[in-house]
PDB file of C-alpha atoms in Angstrom:
ATOM      1  CA  MET T   1    -251.489  96.149 159.087  1.00 46.00           C
ATOM      2  CA  SER T   2    -251.285  95.531 155.405  1.00 76.00           C
ATOM      3  CA  ALA T   3    -254.604  97.536 154.561  1.00 75.00           C
ATOM      4  CA  MET T   4    -253.009 100.715 155.870  1.00 90.00           C
ATOM      5  CA  ARG T   5    -249.628 100.463 154.277  1.00 95.00           C
ATOM      6  CA  TYR T   6    -248.657 101.877 150.999  1.00 97.00           C
ATOM      7  CA  THR T   7    -245.168 101.077 149.188  1.00 98.00           C
ATOM      8  CA  TYR T   8    -243.258 103.474 147.000  1.00 97.00           C
ATOM      9  CA  LEU T   9    -239.700 103.709 145.051  1.00 93.00           C
ATOM     10  CA  GLY T  10    -237.354 104.546 147.537  1.00 90.00           C
ATOM     11  CA  PRO T  11    -235.624 105.361 149.346  1.00 91.00           C
ATOM     12  CA  GLU T  12    -237.106 108.767 151.091  1.00 92.00           C
ATOM     13  CA  GLY T  13    -236.873 112.024 148.864  1.00 92.00           C
ATOM     14  CA  THR T  14    -237.767 110.503 145.621  1.00 92.00           C
ATOM     15  CA  PHE T  15    -240.018 112.367 143.167  1.00 93.00           C
ATOM     16  CA  THR T  16    -242.377 109.007 143.620  1.00 95.00           C
ATOM     17  CA  GLU T  17    -242.744 109.692 147.340  1.00 96.00           C
ATOM     18  CA  ALA T  18    -243.768 113.298 146.665  1.00 95.00           C
ATOM     19  CA  ALA T  19    -246.321 111.987 144.221  1.00 96.00           C
ATOM     20  CA  LEU T  20    -247.572 110.003 146.403  1.00 97.00           C
ATOM     21  CA  ARG T  21    -248.059 112.582 149.356  1.00 96.00           C
ATOM     22  CA  THR T  22    -250.520 114.387 146.741  1.00 96.00           C
ATOM     23  CA  LEU T  23    -252.915 111.667 147.487  1.00 96.00           C
ATOM     24  CA  PRO T  24    -255.386 112.533 150.180  1.00 94.00           C
ATOM     25  CA  GLU T  25    -255.354 108.963 151.819  1.00 92.00           C
ATOM     26  CA  ALA T  26    -251.693 109.083 152.061  1.00 94.00           C
ATOM     27  CA  ALA T  27    -251.881 111.116 155.196  1.00 93.00           C
ATOM     28  CA  THR T  28    -253.600 108.458 156.540  1.00 94.00           C
ATOM     29  CA  ARG T  29    -251.180 105.369 155.505  1.00 95.00           C
ATOM     30  CA  GLU T  30    -247.754 103.979 156.656  1.00 96.00           C
ATOM     31  CA  LEU T  31    -245.615 104.825 153.554  1.00 97.00           C
ATOM     32  CA  VAL T  32    -242.982 102.559 153.219  1.00 97.00           C
ATOM     33  CA  PRO T  33    -239.862 103.034 150.751  1.00 96.00           C
ATOM     34  CA  MET T  34    -238.624 100.256 148.633  1.00 96.00           C
ATOM     35  CA  VAL T  35    -235.614  99.482 146.770  1.00 92.00           C
ATOM     36  CA  SER T  36    -236.996  98.819 143.530  1.00 93.00           C
ATOM     37  CA  VAL T  37    -240.238  99.009 141.452  1.00 95.00           C
ATOM     38  CA  PRO T  38    -240.456  94.899 141.491  1.00 96.00           C
ATOM     39  CA  ALA T  39    -240.130  95.061 145.395  1.00 97.00           C
ATOM     40  CA  ALA T  40    -242.898  97.660 145.755  1.00 97.00           C
ATOM     41  CA  LEU T  41    -245.347  96.167 143.467  1.00 97.00           C
ATOM     42  CA  ASP T  42    -244.420  92.242 145.289  1.00 97.00           C
ATOM     43  CA  ALA T  43    -245.406  93.660 148.563  1.00 97.00           C
ATOM     44  CA  VAL T  44    -248.706  93.998 146.968  1.00 97.00           C
ATOM     45  CA  ARG T  45    -248.784  90.434 145.549  1.00 97.00           C
ATOM     46  CA  ASN T  46    -247.734  88.876 148.797  1.00 95.00           C
ATOM     47  CA  GLY T  47    -250.372  90.929 150.783  1.00 95.00           C
ATOM     48  CA  ASP T  48    -247.404  93.360 152.577  1.00 96.00           C
ATOM     49  CA  ALA T  49    -249.005  96.389 151.204  1.00 97.00           C
ATOM     50  CA  ALA T  50    -252.399  97.424 149.956  1.00 96.00           C
ATOM     51  CA  ALA T  51    -250.890  99.327 147.080  1.00 97.00           C
ATOM     52  CA  ALA T  52    -247.960 100.694 145.699  1.00 98.00           C
ATOM     53  CA  LEU T  53    -247.188 104.025 143.551  1.00 98.00           C
ATOM     54  CA  VAL T  54    -244.551 103.580 140.913  1.00 97.00           C
ATOM     55  CA  PRO T  55    -243.472 105.744 137.903  1.00 95.00           C
ATOM     56  CA  ILE T  56    -244.938 104.341 134.587  1.00 96.00           C
ATOM     57  CA  GLU T  57    -244.124 107.155 132.347  1.00 95.00           C
ATOM     58  CA  ASN T  58    -241.998 110.353 131.443  1.00 91.00           C
ATOM     59  CA  SER T  59    -242.932 112.940 128.896  1.00 91.00           C
ATOM     60  CA  VAL T  60    -239.194 113.151 128.248  1.00 88.00           C
ATOM     61  CA  GLU T  61    -237.944 109.768 128.035  1.00 85.00           C
ATOM     62  CA  GLY T  62    -241.090 107.639 127.549  1.00 89.00           C
ATOM     63  CA  GLY T  63    -242.238 104.599 129.481  1.00 91.00           C
ATOM     64  CA  VAL T  64    -240.449 103.384 132.662  1.00 91.00           C
ATOM     65  CA  THR T  65    -239.596  99.762 131.162  1.00 92.00           C
ATOM     66  CA  THR T  66    -239.439  98.170 134.382  1.00 93.00           C
ATOM     67  CA  THR T  67    -242.891  99.005 135.608  1.00 96.00           C
ATOM     68  CA  VAL T  68    -244.304  98.361 132.086  1.00 96.00           C
ATOM     69  CA  ASP T  69    -242.713  94.949 132.117  1.00 95.00           C
ATOM     70  CA  GLU T  70    -243.620  94.270 135.748  1.00 96.00           C
ATOM     71  CA  LEU T  71    -247.348  94.900 135.363  1.00 97.00           C
ATOM     72  CA  ALA T  72    -247.166  92.438 132.252  1.00 95.00           C
ATOM     73  CA  LYS T  73    -245.943  89.520 134.051  1.00 92.00           C
ATOM     74  CA  GLY T  74    -246.563  87.832 137.360  1.00 89.00           C
ATOM     75  CA  GLU T  75    -249.490  87.664 139.438  1.00 95.00           C
ATOM     76  CA  PRO T  76    -252.063  90.087 138.056  1.00 97.00           C
ATOM     77  CA  LEU T  77    -252.475  93.800 139.415  1.00 98.00           C
ATOM     78  CA  MET T  78    -254.682  96.564 138.954  1.00 98.00           C
ATOM     79  CA  ILE T  79    -254.187 100.305 138.379  1.00 98.00           C
ATOM     80  CA  TYR T  80    -256.659 102.251 140.586  1.00 97.00           C
ATOM     81  CA  ARG T  81    -255.395 105.886 139.749  1.00 96.00           C
ATOM     82  CA  GLU T  82    -252.527 108.079 138.353  1.00 97.00           C
ATOM     83  CA  VAL T  83    -250.581 111.012 139.531  1.00 97.00           C
ATOM     84  CA  VAL T  84    -248.636 113.450 137.018  1.00 97.00           C
ATOM     85  CA  LEU T  85    -245.899 115.522 138.663  1.00 96.00           C
ATOM     86  CA  PRO T  86    -243.899 118.298 137.136  1.00 94.00           C
ATOM     87  CA  ILE T  87    -240.452 117.461 137.130  1.00 92.00           C
ATOM     88  CA  ALA T  88    -237.237 119.821 138.034  1.00 92.00           C
ATOM     89  CA  PHE T  89    -234.065 118.706 139.205  1.00 95.00           C
ATOM     90  CA  ALA T  90    -231.508 120.153 141.289  1.00 96.00           C
ATOM     91  CA  LEU T  91    -227.875 119.704 141.775  1.00 97.00           C
ATOM     92  CA  LEU T  92    -227.160 118.405 145.034  1.00 97.00           C
ATOM     93  CA  VAL T  93    -223.980 118.415 146.788  1.00 97.00           C
ATOM     94  CA  ARG T  94    -221.799 118.080 150.000  1.00 97.00           C
ATOM     95  CA  PRO T  95    -221.460 121.575 152.006  1.00 97.00           C
ATOM     96  CA  GLY T  96    -218.611 123.592 150.214  1.00 95.00           C
ATOM     97  CA  THR T  97    -218.737 121.772 146.899  1.00 96.00           C
ATOM     98  CA  GLN T  98    -218.355 124.113 144.044  1.00 96.00           C
ATOM     99  CA  LEU T  99    -218.967 123.196 140.331  1.00 95.00           C
ATOM    100  CA  LYS T 100    -215.489 123.059 139.605  1.00 95.00           C
ATOM    101  CA  ASP T 101    -215.118 120.294 142.084  1.00 95.00           C
ATOM    102  CA  ILE T 102    -217.742 117.900 140.376  1.00 97.00           C
ATOM    103  CA  LYS T 103    -215.890 115.018 138.570  1.00 97.00           C
ATOM    104  CA  THR T 104    -218.726 112.193 139.033  1.00 97.00           C
ATOM    105  CA  VAL T 105    -222.657 112.480 139.229  1.00 97.00           C
ATOM    106  CA  THR T 106    -225.450 109.886 139.461  1.00 97.00           C
ATOM    107  CA  GLY T 107    -229.055 109.826 139.558  1.00 94.00           C
ATOM    108  CA  HIS T 108    -231.853 107.653 138.100  1.00 90.00           C
ATOM    109  CA  PRO T 109    -231.482 106.379 134.517  1.00 89.00           C
ATOM    110  CA  VAL T 110    -234.445 108.450 133.424  1.00 86.00           C
ATOM    111  CA  ALA T 111    -233.425 111.539 134.692  1.00 90.00           C
ATOM    112  CA  GLN T 112    -230.141 111.598 132.396  1.00 91.00           C
ATOM    113  CA  PRO T 113    -232.088 112.450 129.426  1.00 90.00           C
ATOM    114  CA  GLN T 114    -233.778 115.203 131.190  1.00 91.00           C
ATOM    115  CA  VAL T 115    -230.503 117.009 132.011  1.00 94.00           C
ATOM    116  CA  ARG T 116    -228.432 115.888 129.142  1.00 93.00           C
ATOM    117  CA  ASN T 117    -228.226 119.366 127.529  1.00 95.00           C
ATOM    118  CA  TRP T 118    -227.256 121.190 130.961  1.00 96.00           C
ATOM    119  CA  LEU T 119    -224.660 118.399 131.809  1.00 95.00           C
ATOM    120  CA  ALA T 120    -222.929 119.213 128.491  1.00 95.00           C
ATOM    121  CA  ALA T 121    -223.071 122.765 128.955  1.00 96.00           C
ATOM    122  CA  ASN T 122    -221.801 123.019 132.407  1.00 96.00           C
ATOM    123  CA  LEU T 123    -220.320 119.481 133.375  1.00 96.00           C
ATOM    124  CA  PRO T 124    -218.846 118.296 129.889  1.00 95.00           C
ATOM    125  CA  ASP T 125    -216.129 116.079 131.739  1.00 94.00           C
ATOM    126  CA  ALA T 126    -218.359 114.729 134.758  1.00 95.00           C
ATOM    127  CA  LEU T 127    -218.864 110.964 134.706  1.00 96.00           C
ATOM    128  CA  TRP T 128    -222.429 110.011 134.714  1.00 96.00           C
ATOM    129  CA  GLU T 129    -223.094 106.656 136.839  1.00 95.00           C
ATOM    130  CA  SER T 130    -226.831 105.587 137.147  1.00 94.00           C
ATOM    131  CA  ALA T 131    -228.384 105.030 140.729  1.00 93.00           C
ATOM    132  CA  ALA T 132    -231.604 103.054 141.842  1.00 88.00           C
ATOM    133  CA  SER T 133    -233.486 106.247 142.131  1.00 90.00           C
ATOM    134  CA  ASN T 134    -232.764 109.671 142.499  1.00 92.00           C
ATOM    135  CA  ALA T 135    -232.942 109.831 146.102  1.00 92.00           C
ATOM    136  CA  ASP T 136    -230.693 106.822 146.440  1.00 93.00           C
ATOM    137  CA  GLY T 137    -228.331 108.712 144.358  1.00 95.00           C
ATOM    138  CA  ALA T 138    -228.156 111.946 147.101  1.00 96.00           C
ATOM    139  CA  ARG T 139    -227.747 108.925 149.566  1.00 95.00           C
ATOM    140  CA  LEU T 140    -224.628 108.002 147.542  1.00 96.00           C
ATOM    141  CA  VAL T 141    -223.412 111.524 147.827  1.00 97.00           C
ATOM    142  CA  GLN T 142    -224.056 112.087 151.181  1.00 97.00           C
ATOM    143  CA  GLU T 143    -221.790 108.690 151.719  1.00 96.00           C
ATOM    144  CA  GLY T 144    -219.003 110.427 149.416  1.00 96.00           C
ATOM    145  CA  ARG T 145    -219.166 108.078 146.487  1.00 96.00           C
ATOM    146  CA  PHE T 146    -220.176 110.743 144.103  1.00 97.00           C
ATOM    147  CA  ASP T 147    -219.593 114.281 143.764  1.00 97.00           C
ATOM    148  CA  ALA T 148    -223.113 115.318 142.864  1.00 97.00           C
ATOM    149  CA  ALA T 149    -226.797 113.954 142.288  1.00 97.00           C
ATOM    150  CA  PHE T 150    -229.590 115.096 140.321  1.00 96.00           C
ATOM    151  CA  ALA T 151    -232.519 114.627 142.315  1.00 95.00           C
ATOM    152  CA  GLY T 152    -235.623 116.954 143.676  1.00 94.00           C
ATOM    153  CA  GLU T 153    -234.637 119.767 145.582  1.00 95.00           C
ATOM    154  CA  PHE T 154    -236.578 118.745 148.942  1.00 93.00           C
ATOM    155  CA  ALA T 155    -234.444 115.635 149.195  1.00 94.00           C
ATOM    156  CA  ALA T 156    -231.682 117.950 150.306  1.00 96.00           C
ATOM    157  CA  ALA T 157    -232.400 118.145 153.500  1.00 94.00           C
ATOM    158  CA  THR T 158    -232.860 114.584 153.983  1.00 94.00           C
ATOM    159  CA  TYR T 159    -229.323 113.672 153.299  1.00 96.00           C
ATOM    160  CA  GLY T 160    -227.645 116.756 154.622  1.00 96.00           C
ATOM    161  CA  LEU T 161    -226.994 118.093 151.064  1.00 97.00           C
ATOM    162  CA  GLU T 162    -227.098 121.782 149.652  1.00 97.00           C
ATOM    163  CA  PRO T 163    -228.557 122.349 146.227  1.00 97.00           C
ATOM    164  CA  LEU T 164    -225.886 123.792 144.171  1.00 97.00           C
ATOM    165  CA  VAL T 165    -228.347 124.391 141.095  1.00 96.00           C
ATOM    166  CA  SER T 166    -231.882 124.669 141.012  1.00 95.00           C
ATOM    167  CA  GLU T 167    -234.565 124.007 138.165  1.00 94.00           C
ATOM    168  CA  ILE T 168    -232.343 122.061 135.834  1.00 94.00           C
ATOM    169  CA  HIS T 169    -234.387 120.659 133.151  1.00 89.00           C
ATOM    170  CA  ASP T 170    -233.809 120.451 129.416  1.00 90.00           C
ATOM    171  CA  ALA T 171    -237.543 120.511 128.678  1.00 89.00           C
ATOM    172  CA  ALA T 172    -239.391 123.105 131.028  1.00 86.00           C
ATOM    173  CA  THR T 173    -242.777 121.260 130.716  1.00 90.00           C
ATOM    174  CA  ALA T 174    -241.200 117.907 131.809  1.00 90.00           C
ATOM    175  CA  GLU T 175    -243.323 115.615 133.680  1.00 94.00           C
ATOM    176  CA  THR T 176    -243.483 111.955 135.087  1.00 94.00           C
ATOM    177  CA  ARG T 177    -246.808 109.965 135.323  1.00 97.00           C
ATOM    178  CA  PHE T 178    -247.334 107.719 138.154  1.00 97.00           C
ATOM    179  CA  VAL T 179    -249.791 104.967 138.729  1.00 98.00           C
ATOM    180  CA  LEU T 180    -251.147 103.677 142.132  1.00 98.00           C
ATOM    181  CA  VAL T 181    -251.302  99.756 141.856  1.00 98.00           C
ATOM    182  CA  GLY T 182    -253.262  97.166 143.811  1.00 97.00           C
ATOM    183  CA  ARG T 183    -254.657  93.825 143.741  1.00 97.00           C
ATOM    184  CA  PRO T 184    -257.456  93.317 141.327  1.00 96.00           C
ATOM    185  CA  ALA T 185    -260.810  94.109 142.258  1.00 96.00           C
ATOM    186  CA  ARG T 186    -263.844  95.954 140.742  1.00 95.00           C
ATOM    187  CA  PRO T 187    -262.776  99.011 138.723  1.00 95.00           C
ATOM    188  CA  ALA T 188    -264.200 102.331 140.304  1.00 93.00           C
ATOM    189  CA  ALA T 189    -267.473 103.605 138.575  1.00 96.00           C
ATOM    190  CA  PRO T 190    -266.880 105.766 135.365  1.00 96.00           C
ATOM    191  CA  THR T 191    -266.305 109.601 135.619  1.00 96.00           C
ATOM    192  CA  GLY T 192    -266.722 110.685 132.118  1.00 95.00           C
ATOM    193  CA  ALA T 193    -262.909 111.504 131.864  1.00 97.00           C
ATOM    194  CA  ASP T 194    -261.374 108.146 132.180  1.00 97.00           C
ATOM    195  CA  LYS T 195    -258.376 105.812 131.065  1.00 98.00           C
ATOM    196  CA  THR T 196    -257.847 102.280 130.521  1.00 98.00           C
ATOM    197  CA  SER T 197    -254.776 100.089 130.620  1.00 98.00           C
ATOM    198  CA  VAL T 198    -254.519  96.720 128.798  1.00 98.00           C
ATOM    199  CA  VAL T 199    -251.492  94.430 127.866  1.00 97.00           C
ATOM    200  CA  ILE T 200    -252.066  92.711 124.741  1.00 96.00           C
ATOM    201  CA  TRP T 201    -250.234  89.663 123.254  1.00 93.00           C
ATOM    202  CA  LEU T 202    -250.116  89.085 119.301  1.00 86.00           C
ATOM    203  CA  GLY T 203    -250.632  85.578 118.021  1.00 78.00           C
ATOM    204  CA  ASP T 204    -248.680  84.451 115.062  1.00 77.00           C
ATOM    205  CA  ASP T 205    -246.642  87.021 113.328  1.00 78.00           C
ATOM    206  CA  HIS T 206    -247.947  87.934 110.080  1.00 82.00           C
ATOM    207  CA  PRO T 207    -248.568  91.059 107.720  1.00 87.00           C
ATOM    208  CA  GLY T 208    -251.116  93.143 109.381  1.00 88.00           C
ATOM    209  CA  ALA T 209    -251.141  91.658 112.931  1.00 86.00           C
ATOM    210  CA  LEU T 210    -250.556  94.853 114.437  1.00 89.00           C
ATOM    211  CA  LEU T 211    -253.216  96.669 112.331  1.00 93.00           C
ATOM    212  CA  GLU T 212    -255.743  94.333 113.238  1.00 92.00           C
ATOM    213  CA  LEU T 213    -255.233  94.815 116.987  1.00 92.00           C
ATOM    214  CA  LEU T 214    -255.744  98.693 116.381  1.00 95.00           C
ATOM    215  CA  GLN T 215    -258.487  98.120 114.333  1.00 96.00           C
ATOM    216  CA  GLU T 216    -260.293  96.768 117.093  1.00 96.00           C
ATOM    217  CA  PHE T 217    -260.162 100.133 118.697  1.00 97.00           C
ATOM    218  CA  ALA T 218    -260.458 102.317 115.442  1.00 96.00           C
ATOM    219  CA  VAL T 219    -263.675 100.917 114.103  1.00 95.00           C
ATOM    220  CA  ARG T 220    -265.288 101.653 117.766  1.00 96.00           C
ATOM    221  CA  GLY T 221    -264.095 104.960 118.155  1.00 95.00           C
ATOM    222  CA  VAL T 222    -261.564 104.473 121.114  1.00 97.00           C
ATOM    223  CA  ASN T 223    -258.545 106.870 121.109  1.00 96.00           C
ATOM    224  CA  LEU T 224    -255.443 105.313 122.082  1.00 97.00           C
ATOM    225  CA  MET T 225    -253.340 107.745 124.440  1.00 96.00           C
ATOM    226  CA  ARG T 226    -250.105 105.440 124.575  1.00 95.00           C
ATOM    227  CA  ILE T 227    -249.114 101.914 122.950  1.00 96.00           C
ATOM    228  CA  GLU T 228    -245.491 100.685 123.529  1.00 94.00           C
ATOM    229  CA  SER T 229    -244.126  97.574 122.238  1.00 93.00           C
ATOM    230  CA  ARG T 230    -241.870  95.336 124.992  1.00 92.00           C
ATOM    231  CA  PRO T 231    -240.166  92.047 124.276  1.00 88.00           C
ATOM    232  CA  THR T 232    -241.664  88.918 125.779  1.00 83.00           C
ATOM    233  CA  GLY T 233    -238.484  87.806 126.438  1.00 78.00           C
ATOM    234  CA  GLN T 234    -239.484  84.411 125.047  1.00 79.00           C
ATOM    235  CA  ARG T 235    -237.391  85.093 121.633  1.00 77.00           C
ATOM    236  CA  ILE T 236    -236.206  87.740 119.200  1.00 78.00           C
ATOM    237  CA  GLY T 237    -239.118  89.223 117.705  1.00 73.00           C
ATOM    238  CA  ASN T 238    -241.629  88.066 119.933  1.00 81.00           C
ATOM    239  CA  TYR T 239    -243.670  91.364 121.551  1.00 85.00           C
ATOM    240  CA  CYS T 240    -246.295  92.396 123.454  1.00 92.00           C
ATOM    241  CA  PHE T 241    -247.938  95.941 123.499  1.00 95.00           C
ATOM    242  CA  SER T 242    -248.792  97.914 126.684  1.00 97.00           C
ATOM    243  CA  VAL T 243    -251.623 100.126 125.740  1.00 97.00           C
ATOM    244  CA  ASP T 244    -253.450 103.162 127.209  1.00 98.00           C
ATOM    245  CA  ALA T 245    -256.986 104.020 125.618  1.00 98.00           C
ATOM    246  CA  GLU T 246    -259.227 106.740 126.563  1.00 97.00           C
ATOM    247  CA  GLY T 247    -262.770 105.656 128.128  1.00 97.00           C
ATOM    248  CA  HIS T 248    -263.773 103.146 130.906  1.00 98.00           C
ATOM    249  CA  ILE T 249    -264.290  99.336 130.507  1.00 98.00           C
ATOM    250  CA  THR T 250    -268.087  99.820 131.413  1.00 97.00           C
ATOM    251  CA  ASP T 251    -268.349 102.258 127.974  1.00 97.00           C
ATOM    252  CA  ARG T 252    -270.065 100.050 125.520  1.00 97.00           C
ATOM    253  CA  ARG T 253    -267.145 101.186 122.497  1.00 97.00           C
ATOM    254  CA  VAL T 254    -264.070 100.214 125.196  1.00 97.00           C
ATOM    255  CA  GLY T 255    -265.877  97.054 126.465  1.00 97.00           C
ATOM    256  CA  GLU T 256    -266.390  95.764 122.694  1.00 96.00           C
ATOM    257  CA  ALA T 257    -263.087  96.755 121.663  1.00 97.00           C
ATOM    258  CA  LEU T 258    -261.438  94.744 124.533  1.00 97.00           C
ATOM    259  CA  MET T 259    -263.809  91.712 123.661  1.00 97.00           C
ATOM    260  CA  GLY T 260    -262.549  91.905 120.020  1.00 96.00           C
ATOM    261  CA  LEU T 261    -259.068  92.077 121.018  1.00 96.00           C
ATOM    262  CA  LYS T 262    -259.617  88.538 123.332  1.00 95.00           C
ATOM    263  CA  ARG T 263    -261.302  87.068 120.229  1.00 93.00           C
ATOM    264  CA  ILE T 264    -258.133  87.270 118.004  1.00 91.00           C
ATOM    265  CA  CYS T 265    -255.231  87.636 120.708  1.00 91.00           C
ATOM    266  CA  PRO T 266    -253.627  84.637 122.733  1.00 89.00           C
ATOM    267  CA  GLN T 267    -253.678  86.839 125.887  1.00 93.00           C
ATOM    268  CA  VAL T 268    -255.279  90.468 126.962  1.00 96.00           C
ATOM    269  CA  ARG T 269    -254.216  91.287 130.444  1.00 97.00           C
ATOM    270  CA  PHE T 270    -256.610  93.974 131.945  1.00 98.00           C
ATOM    271  CA  LEU T 271    -254.871  96.663 133.998  1.00 98.00           C
ATOM    272  CA  GLY T 272    -257.295  98.596 135.030  1.00 98.00           C
ATOM    273  CA  SER T 273    -259.866 101.751 133.960  1.00 98.00           C
ATOM    274  CA  TYR T 274    -259.255 104.731 136.190  1.00 98.00           C
ATOM    275  CA  PRO T 275    -259.686 108.768 136.446  1.00 97.00           C
ATOM    276  CA  ARG T 276    -257.282 110.568 134.290  1.00 97.00           C
ATOM    277  CA  ALA T 277    -255.154 112.754 136.436  1.00 95.00           C
ATOM    278  CA  GLY T 278    -255.992 116.695 135.781  1.00 92.00           C
ATOM    279  CA  VAL T 279    -258.842 116.088 133.264  1.00 93.00           C
ATOM    280  CA  THR T 280    -262.203 116.323 133.940  1.00 92.00           C
ATOM    281  CA  THR T 281    -265.217 115.897 131.332  1.00 93.00           C
ATOM    282  CA  ASP T 282    -265.140 119.620 130.005  1.00 92.00           C
ATOM    283  CA  ASP T 283    -261.590 118.560 128.753  1.00 92.00           C
ATOM    284  CA  VAL T 284    -262.592 115.071 126.895  1.00 93.00           C
ATOM    285  CA  ARG T 285    -263.039 115.582 123.275  1.00 91.00           C
ATOM    286  CA  PRO T 286    -266.642 114.647 121.811  1.00 93.00           C
ATOM    287  CA  LEU T 287    -267.351 111.079 120.765  1.00 94.00           C
ATOM    288  CA  ARG T 288    -267.531 110.128 117.142  1.00 92.00           C
ATOM    289  CA  PRO T 289    -271.050 109.685 115.583  1.00 93.00           C
ATOM    290  CA  GLY T 290    -271.972 106.169 116.180  1.00 94.00           C
ATOM    291  CA  THR T 291    -269.901 105.237 119.263  1.00 95.00           C
ATOM    292  CA  THR T 292    -271.812 106.457 122.143  1.00 95.00           C
ATOM    293  CA  ASP T 293    -273.442 104.033 124.357  1.00 95.00           C
ATOM    294  CA  GLY T 294    -277.098 105.121 123.560  1.00 96.00           C
ATOM    295  CA  GLU T 295    -275.998 104.275 119.966  1.00 96.00           C
ATOM    296  CA  PHE T 296    -274.272 101.102 120.763  1.00 95.00           C
ATOM    297  CA  LEU T 297    -277.661  99.967 122.684  1.00 94.00           C
ATOM    298  CA  ALA T 298    -279.824 101.152 119.868  1.00 96.00           C
ATOM    299  CA  ALA T 299    -278.089  98.745 117.263  1.00 95.00           C
ATOM    300  CA  SER T 300    -278.189  95.841 119.791  1.00 94.00           C
ATOM    301  CA  ASP T 301    -281.868  96.403 120.387  1.00 94.00           C
ATOM    302  CA  TRP T 302    -282.228  96.470 116.340  1.00 94.00           C
ATOM    303  CA  LEU T 303    -280.187  93.316 115.786  1.00 95.00           C
ATOM    304  CA  THR T 304    -282.376  91.647 118.466  1.00 95.00           C
ATOM    305  CA  GLN T 305    -285.591  92.773 116.677  1.00 95.00           C
ATOM    306  CA  CYS T 306    -284.293  91.309 113.247  1.00 95.00           C
ATOM    307  CA  GLN T 307    -283.398  88.159 115.178  1.00 95.00           C
ATOM    308  CA  ASP T 308    -287.169  87.969 116.392  1.00 94.00           C
ATOM    309  CA  GLY T 309    -288.593  88.974 113.183  1.00 95.00           C
ATOM    310  CA  ARG T 310    -290.015  92.252 114.492  1.00 86.00           C
ATOM    311  CA  PHE T 311    -288.189  94.593 111.316  1.00 76.00           C
TER     312      PHE T 311
END
C-alpha cells in the first residue's frame, strides 16, 4: 500500500538511503529507490508513495538545485522533517584494482566539489564523469564502465566492490541535509526549534524589490537561515527565491511575515514548518524584544481598544 511506502534517490546504497534509515518509521515502511529526485517526488504526487526523502542542501556545494526546483513547481508538496547526515566518501573499486590503475572515476555531481582537492593530489589525470547518484556510480564501476566511484563505504558490499581509500573529504565537517516530503496537510505542532520553508516569486523587477521581501522578515525579527535565487524558466532575469526561516508558521512573527509577502508578491508557495534537525529549544537564540507571540497579541489587543475608543 502507498501509505506504507517511502521513496528515495536510489539506487540502493546512496547517502539518501542511509539518511532515510535514520528515521524511526523507516523500519516499518517499504523503502523504494527511484532513479532521480523528480521520480521520487512524482511518486508522492501521484499517490504511489506516502513520502519521499531527497537531498536539498550540502555544506560544501550549497543547494541541490534539482530538489529546490522540483519543490517550486508542479503540484504542491510539503516538507515534514529534515535529516542532516555527515558525509565522507570512499573510493570504491573492483577487487584487485590499485590506485595506479584508475583512469576514470564517477560519482554524483554534488560529490565532485567535496573531493576535488583529493582528486588533484592523488588522481590528477583521472577523467571524471558524473553519475545519477553515488550509488549509481558504484553500479557503473561494477559493470566495468568506470575504474572507480566516490560513494559511501557502506555501498561497497551491495555492488561487490572494495573501498580502496576511505574517509575522503576536502572539508572534514561536510554534511548534507535531506528533507522528507509528502502531500500537503496541516503542519505538525511547533516544537520551539522549528524551520519554515517557502518559495517566493518577485513581482515587477525594480530597485529594492528583493530588499522589500527581506524586510517582511527583518521587521518582525525572523531570521533567515538560507535564501537561494533560482530562475523561473520564463525568461532571463526572472527569478524566484527559495527561503528557510527560523520559526513555525503558527508563530505570530512568522505568520505575519508570510502574510506580508503574500500582499506584495504574485506567488508564495508554503513548503512546510518542521523541526530543525539536531536542534533543541536550548540551542535557539532568544527572540528580539517586541517579536514574541505575547507582544504581537498585546499590540493587536491595543489596536482593538483604539478602534473601540477604549484608550
